[in-house]
């Protein structure tokens, strides 16, 4: 579905300092009480938008605190194919030293900090996080636009840079929730306005107002196999028989995407289905070997906790991958407790009991 900002009257006011003025906010607050009794059954965009706005303005501003990390800034610059952050500054590609504390963030680079931190089971069916979501069916998300300001010092006129190593506070406020109708299709949607203010020890450094379209239900595509809601898509179960511990796993596309992003791993077999299937001959996208290494170590750690043992690091683990595992396929991590030689033996078994990885933990 396409969305035209020119057709949405509320988005024409992007340049205004506040999209929601006090009069409109007061009006929506006053109408909430009359709608509250019907909000459980009224699924119109208007009723849901009003209830959403009342709920978040009742909660008030939400604040998070974070130390701005040099590694995050370096990875963003490399992702944007900018080998140096500033003219004549050192190359960031495979750099041996981090960006120094105090390095200023270029405009817009604040977007890679204060990222949403939700379990996969808490995400929506489209993979988006549930923060600042109106009620169903208006839970999907499309970015519509916004405005970012970098305030100047009243005396010197200088900007207040966000810098590496600073403790920064992000304060989020919900500004507006406006029901809209797409003229061509008659589809209802809600446009949500949110303001994020970033403050360091010198005061406000960035004010980021963003407007997000929340469309209605997903279009039904008969050729696409829709999955269950997110809470039913992640499988992790653990059983114990004697001294053998077995954990059953099934990795989803979201998990593989997140792990690739966290490890900054651009290997196409983990996210490009055409590449994995048509070029490298796999059945589907491939579960990361390092992800399975962590799965083995996590099972070892969890079994020690369940037995009331101390929680040291293992002395070592040696492992070998023997067969690929694929997204959405169920597989098992099997740990046999330490024998007299002090070695725990682990196997990862894929479909058909094929050994995908094996290891020894000391």
Coordinates of C-alpha atoms in Angstrom, one line a residue:
X1 CA 0.0 0.0 0.0
X2 CA 1.4 3.4 -0.9
X3 CA 1.0 6.4 1.3
X4 CA 1.1 10.0 0.1
X5 CA 2.1 12.6 2.6
X6 CA 0.4 15.2 0.4
X7 CA -2.9 13.6 1.0
X8 CA -2.7 13.6 4.7
X9 CA -3.5 17.0 6.1
X10 CA -1.8 16.4 9.5
X11 CA 1.5 15.6 7.8
X12 CA 1.6 19.0 6.1
X13 CA 2.4 20.5 9.5
X14 CA 5.7 18.6 9.8
X15 CA 7.5 22.0 10.0
X16 CA 5.6 23.2 13.0
X17 CA 7.2 22.9 16.3
X18 CA 4.4 20.8 17.7
X19 CA 2.0 18.8 15.4
X20 CA -0.5 18.5 18.3
X21 CA -1.5 21.8 19.8
X22 CA -2.8 22.2 23.3
X23 CA -6.4 22.7 22.2
X24 CA -6.5 19.5 20.2
X25 CA -4.9 17.5 22.9
X26 CA -7.4 18.8 25.4
X27 CA -10.3 17.9 23.1
X28 CA -9.1 14.3 22.7
X29 CA -8.6 14.0 26.4
X30 CA -12.1 15.2 27.1
X31 CA -13.7 12.8 24.6
X32 CA -11.9 9.8 26.0
X33 CA -14.3 9.3 28.9
X34 CA -17.2 9.2 26.5
X35 CA -15.5 6.6 24.3
X36 CA -14.0 4.5 27.1
X37 CA -17.1 2.5 27.6
X38 CA -17.2 1.5 23.9
X39 CA -13.4 1.2 23.4
X40 CA -13.5 -2.6 24.0
X41 CA -15.9 -3.1 21.1
X42 CA -15.2 -0.1 18.8
X43 CA -12.4 -1.0 16.5
X44 CA -12.6 2.2 14.4
X45 CA -9.4 4.2 13.8
X46 CA -11.0 7.2 15.6
X47 CA -11.8 5.3 18.8
X48 CA -8.5 3.4 18.9
X49 CA -6.5 6.6 18.3
X50 CA -8.2 8.4 21.1
X51 CA -7.7 5.5 23.6
X52 CA -4.0 5.2 22.5
X53 CA -3.4 8.9 23.0
X54 CA -5.1 8.9 26.4
X55 CA -3.1 5.9 27.6
X56 CA 0.3 7.3 26.7
X57 CA -0.3 10.8 27.7
X58 CA -1.5 9.4 31.1
X59 CA 1.8 7.5 31.4
X60 CA 3.8 10.7 30.7
X61 CA 7.2 10.9 29.1
X62 CA 9.4 7.8 29.1
X63 CA 13.1 8.1 29.7
X64 CA 16.0 5.8 29.0
X65 CA 19.7 6.3 29.7
X66 CA 22.7 5.0 27.6
X67 CA 26.4 5.5 27.2
X68 CA 27.2 6.3 23.6
X69 CA 29.4 3.5 22.3
X70 CA 32.3 4.0 19.9
X71 CA 31.8 0.6 18.2
X72 CA 28.2 1.4 17.3
X73 CA 29.4 4.7 15.6
X74 CA 32.2 2.9 13.7
X75 CA 29.9 0.2 12.4
X76 CA 27.3 2.7 11.2
X77 CA 29.9 4.7 9.3
X78 CA 31.2 1.4 7.6
X79 CA 27.6 0.4 6.8
X80 CA 27.2 3.7 5.0
X81 CA 30.4 3.0 3.1
X82 CA 32.1 6.0 4.6
X83 CA 35.6 4.8 5.5
X84 CA 36.3 7.9 7.6
X85 CA 33.9 9.7 10.0
X86 CA 35.2 13.1 9.1
X87 CA 37.6 14.5 6.4
X88 CA 41.3 13.7 7.2
X89 CA 40.3 11.4 10.1
X90 CA 41.7 7.8 10.3
X91 CA 40.1 5.0 8.3
X92 CA 37.5 3.0 10.2
X93 CA 37.7 -0.1 8.0
X94 CA 39.3 -2.9 10.1
X95 CA 40.7 -0.2 12.4
X96 CA 42.9 -1.4 15.3
X97 CA 41.9 1.4 17.7
X98 CA 38.5 2.6 18.6
X99 CA 37.1 6.1 18.0
X100 CA 38.3 8.2 21.0
X101 CA 36.0 9.3 23.7
X102 CA 34.6 12.7 22.9
X103 CA 34.3 12.1 19.2
X104 CA 31.2 14.0 18.0
X105 CA 28.3 12.2 16.3
X106 CA 27.5 13.5 12.8
X107 CA 23.9 14.7 12.3
X108 CA 21.4 11.8 12.2
X109 CA 23.8 9.2 13.7
X110 CA 21.8 9.2 16.9
X111 CA 19.4 6.8 15.2
X112 CA 21.6 3.8 16.0
X113 CA 21.5 4.4 19.7
X114 CA 18.5 3.7 22.0
X115 CA 17.4 0.8 19.7
X116 CA 14.3 -1.2 20.8
X117 CA 15.1 -4.1 23.1
X118 CA 12.3 -6.7 22.9
X119 CA 12.2 -10.5 23.0
X120 CA 11.2 -12.0 19.7
X121 CA 8.0 -13.3 21.4
X122 CA 7.1 -9.7 22.1
X123 CA 7.2 -8.5 18.5
X124 CA 4.3 -8.1 16.1
X125 CA 3.6 -10.5 13.3
X126 CA 5.4 -8.1 10.9
X127 CA 8.5 -8.2 13.1
X128 CA 8.2 -4.7 14.5
X129 CA 8.5 -3.9 18.2
X130 CA 5.3 -3.2 20.1
X131 CA 6.4 0.1 21.6
X132 CA 3.9 3.0 21.0
X133 CA 1.5 0.7 19.2
X134 CA -2.2 1.5 19.0
X135 CA -4.5 -1.5 19.6
X136 CA -5.2 -4.1 16.9
X137 CA -5.7 -4.0 14.0
X138 CA -3.5 -0.8 13.8
X139 CA -0.2 -2.5 14.7
X140 CA 1.8 -2.5 11.5
X141 CA 4.2 0.4 10.8
X142 CA 5.4 2.6 8.0
X143 CA 7.6 5.6 8.4
X144 CA 5.9 8.8 7.2
X145 CA 8.2 11.6 8.0
X146 CA 9.3 14.0 10.7
X147 CA 11.5 16.8 11.8
X148 CA 14.9 16.8 13.6
X149 CA 16.3 19.8 15.4
X150 CA 19.8 20.5 16.8
X151 CA 19.3 23.3 19.3
X152 CA 22.0 26.1 19.5
X153 CA 23.4 27.6 22.6
X154 CA 21.5 30.9 23.3
X155 CA 24.8 32.8 24.0
X156 CA 27.4 31.3 21.6
X157 CA 25.1 29.9 18.9
X158 CA 27.1 26.6 18.9
X159 CA 25.4 23.2 18.7
X160 CA 25.5 20.8 21.5
X161 CA 27.1 17.7 20.0
X162 CA 26.4 14.2 21.2
X163 CA 29.7 12.5 21.8
X164 CA 31.2 9.1 22.2
X165 CA 31.4 8.1 25.9
X166 CA 28.7 10.5 27.0
X167 CA 25.8 9.4 29.3
X168 CA 22.8 10.5 27.3
X169 CA 19.1 10.5 28.3
X170 CA 16.4 9.8 25.7
X171 CA 12.9 11.1 26.7
X172 CA 10.0 10.0 24.5
X173 CA 6.6 11.7 24.3
X174 CA 3.6 10.8 22.3
X175 CA 2.4 13.9 20.6
X176 CA -0.5 12.8 18.5
X177 CA -2.6 10.0 17.2
X178 CA -4.8 11.0 14.2
X179 CA -7.2 8.7 12.4
X180 CA -7.0 8.9 8.6
X181 CA -8.6 7.3 5.5
X182 CA -6.9 6.5 2.3
X183 CA -8.9 8.2 -0.4
X184 CA -8.3 5.6 -3.1
X185 CA -9.2 2.5 -1.0
X186 CA -11.2 3.8 1.9
X187 CA -8.7 2.0 4.2
X188 CA -8.5 3.4 7.8
X189 CA -5.1 4.1 9.4
X190 CA -3.7 6.0 12.3
X191 CA -0.8 8.5 12.1
X192 CA 1.2 8.5 15.4
X193 CA 3.5 11.4 16.2
X194 CA 6.3 10.8 18.7
X195 CA 9.0 13.2 20.0
X196 CA 12.4 11.9 21.2
X197 CA 14.6 14.4 23.1
X198 CA 18.3 13.5 23.6
X199 CA 20.0 15.3 26.5
X200 CA 23.6 15.2 27.7
X201 CA 25.4 17.0 30.5
X202 CA 25.2 20.3 28.5
X203 CA 21.4 20.1 27.9
X204 CA 19.2 19.2 24.9
X205 CA 21.3 18.1 22.0
X206 CA 18.7 16.6 19.6
X207 CA 14.9 16.8 19.2
X208 CA 13.6 14.2 16.9
X209 CA 9.9 14.2 16.0
X210 CA 8.8 11.4 13.8
X211 CA 5.4 10.4 12.3
X212 CA 4.6 6.8 11.7
X213 CA 1.6 5.4 9.8
X214 CA -0.2 2.5 11.5
X215 CA -2.2 0.7 8.7
X216 CA -5.1 -1.7 9.4
X217 CA -5.1 -5.5 9.0
X218 CA -2.7 -7.2 6.7
X219 CA -4.0 -7.8 3.1
X220 CA -4.7 -11.5 2.6
X221 CA -2.5 -13.0 0.0
X222 CA -3.5 -16.6 -0.8
X223 CA 0.0 -17.4 -2.1
X224 CA 1.7 -16.4 1.2
X225 CA 1.8 -18.7 4.2
X226 CA 1.1 -16.5 7.2
X227 CA 2.8 -17.6 10.5
X228 CA 1.2 -17.7 13.9
X229 CA 1.5 -14.6 16.1
X230 CA 5.0 -14.1 17.4
X231 CA 4.5 -15.8 20.9
X232 CA 4.1 -19.2 19.1
X233 CA 7.0 -18.9 16.7
X234 CA 10.0 -19.4 19.1
X235 CA 10.7 -22.9 20.2
X236 CA 13.0 -23.7 23.2
X237 CA 12.4 -26.8 25.4
X238 CA 14.8 -28.7 27.6
X239 CA 14.5 -32.2 29.0
X240 CA 16.8 -34.3 31.2
X241 CA 17.2 -38.1 31.3
X242 CA 19.8 -39.3 33.7
X243 CA 23.0 -37.4 32.9
X244 CA 21.9 -36.5 29.4
X245 CA 20.3 -33.0 28.8
X246 CA 18.5 -32.2 25.6
X247 CA 17.4 -28.8 24.3
X248 CA 15.1 -28.5 21.3
X249 CA 15.5 -25.4 19.2
X250 CA 14.0 -23.8 16.1
X251 CA 15.6 -20.6 14.8
X252 CA 13.3 -18.1 13.1
X253 CA 14.2 -15.6 10.3
X254 CA 14.0 -12.8 12.9
X255 CA 16.6 -14.6 15.2
X256 CA 19.0 -15.1 12.2
X257 CA 18.6 -11.5 11.1
X258 CA 19.3 -10.2 14.6
X259 CA 22.3 -12.4 15.1
X260 CA 23.7 -11.3 11.7
X261 CA 23.2 -7.7 12.7
X262 CA 24.7 -8.1 16.2
X263 CA 27.8 -9.8 14.8
X264 CA 27.9 -7.5 11.8
X265 CA 28.0 -10.6 9.6
X266 CA 27.1 -9.9 5.9
X267 CA 27.4 -13.5 4.8
X268 CA 24.5 -13.9 2.4
X269 CA 23.7 -17.5 3.3
X270 CA 22.2 -16.3 6.5
X271 CA 19.6 -13.8 5.1
X272 CA 19.4 -14.1 1.3
X273 CA 17.1 -17.0 0.3
X274 CA 17.9 -16.8 -3.4
X275 CA 21.6 -16.8 -2.8
X276 CA 21.5 -19.7 -0.3
X277 CA 19.3 -21.8 -2.6
X278 CA 20.3 -20.9 -6.1
X279 CA 24.0 -20.1 -5.7
X280 CA 25.2 -22.2 -2.8
X281 CA 22.7 -25.1 -3.1
X282 CA 21.2 -25.0 0.4
X283 CA 17.6 -25.8 1.2
X284 CA 17.1 -22.4 2.8
X285 CA 19.0 -19.7 4.7
X286 CA 21.5 -21.2 7.1
X287 CA 21.7 -21.1 10.9
X288 CA 25.0 -19.4 12.0
X289 CA 27.8 -21.7 13.3
X290 CA 28.6 -19.3 16.1
X291 CA 24.9 -19.2 17.1
X292 CA 25.1 -23.0 17.6
X293 CA 28.4 -22.6 19.6
X294 CA 26.6 -20.3 22.0
X295 CA 23.6 -22.7 22.2
X296 CA 26.0 -25.5 23.3
X297 CA 27.6 -23.3 25.9
X298 CA 24.2 -22.0 27.2
X299 CA 23.0 -25.6 27.7
X300 CA 26.2 -26.4 29.6
X301 CA 25.8 -23.3 31.8
X302 CA 22.1 -23.9 32.5
X303 CA 22.6 -27.5 33.5
X304 CA 25.3 -26.5 36.0
X305 CA 22.9 -24.0 37.5
X306 CA 20.1 -26.6 37.7
X307 CA 22.5 -28.9 39.6
X308 CA 23.4 -26.2 42.1
X309 CA 27.0 -26.1 40.9
X310 CA 29.2 -23.0 40.9
X311 CA 29.1 -21.0 37.7
X312 CA 32.7 -20.8 36.4
X313 CA 33.6 -20.4 32.8
X314 CA 34.6 -23.7 31.1
X315 CA 38.3 -24.2 30.7
X316 CA 37.8 -24.8 27.0
X317 CA 35.5 -26.0 24.2
X318 CA 36.6 -27.6 21.0
X319 CA 33.9 -28.1 18.3
X320 CA 33.4 -29.0 14.7
X321 CA 30.5 -28.3 12.3
X322 CA 29.6 -31.3 10.1
X323 CA 26.3 -30.4 8.5
X324 CA 24.3 -27.2 8.0
X325 CA 21.1 -26.4 9.9
X326 CA 18.3 -24.3 8.3
X327 CA 15.9 -21.7 9.4
X328 CA 12.6 -23.0 10.9
X329 CA 13.8 -26.5 11.1
X330 CA 13.7 -28.1 14.6
X331 CA 17.0 -29.5 15.9
X332 CA 18.4 -30.7 19.3
X333 CA 21.4 -29.9 21.4
X334 CA 22.3 -33.0 23.4
X335 CA 24.8 -32.7 26.3
X336 CA 26.2 -35.7 28.2
X337 CA 27.5 -34.6 31.6
X338 CA 31.2 -34.7 32.4
X339 CA 32.6 -38.2 32.6
X340 CA 35.5 -39.1 34.8
X341 CA 37.9 -37.4 32.4
X342 CA 36.1 -34.1 33.2
X343 CA 34.9 -33.7 29.6
X344 CA 31.3 -32.8 28.7
X345 CA 30.3 -34.1 25.2
X346 CA 27.8 -32.2 23.1
X347 CA 26.0 -33.1 19.8
X348 CA 23.7 -31.0 17.7
X349 CA 21.3 -33.2 15.8
X350 CA 19.3 -31.9 12.8
X351 CA 16.4 -33.5 11.0
X352 CA 16.9 -37.2 10.5
X353 CA 19.3 -37.3 13.4
X354 CA 22.1 -35.9 11.2
X355 CA 24.9 -34.6 13.4
X356 CA 25.3 -30.9 12.6
X357 CA 28.0 -30.1 15.2
X358 CA 29.8 -31.8 18.0
X359 CA 32.0 -30.5 20.8
X360 CA 33.9 -31.3 23.9
X361 CA 33.7 -28.9 26.9
X362 CA 36.3 -29.1 29.6

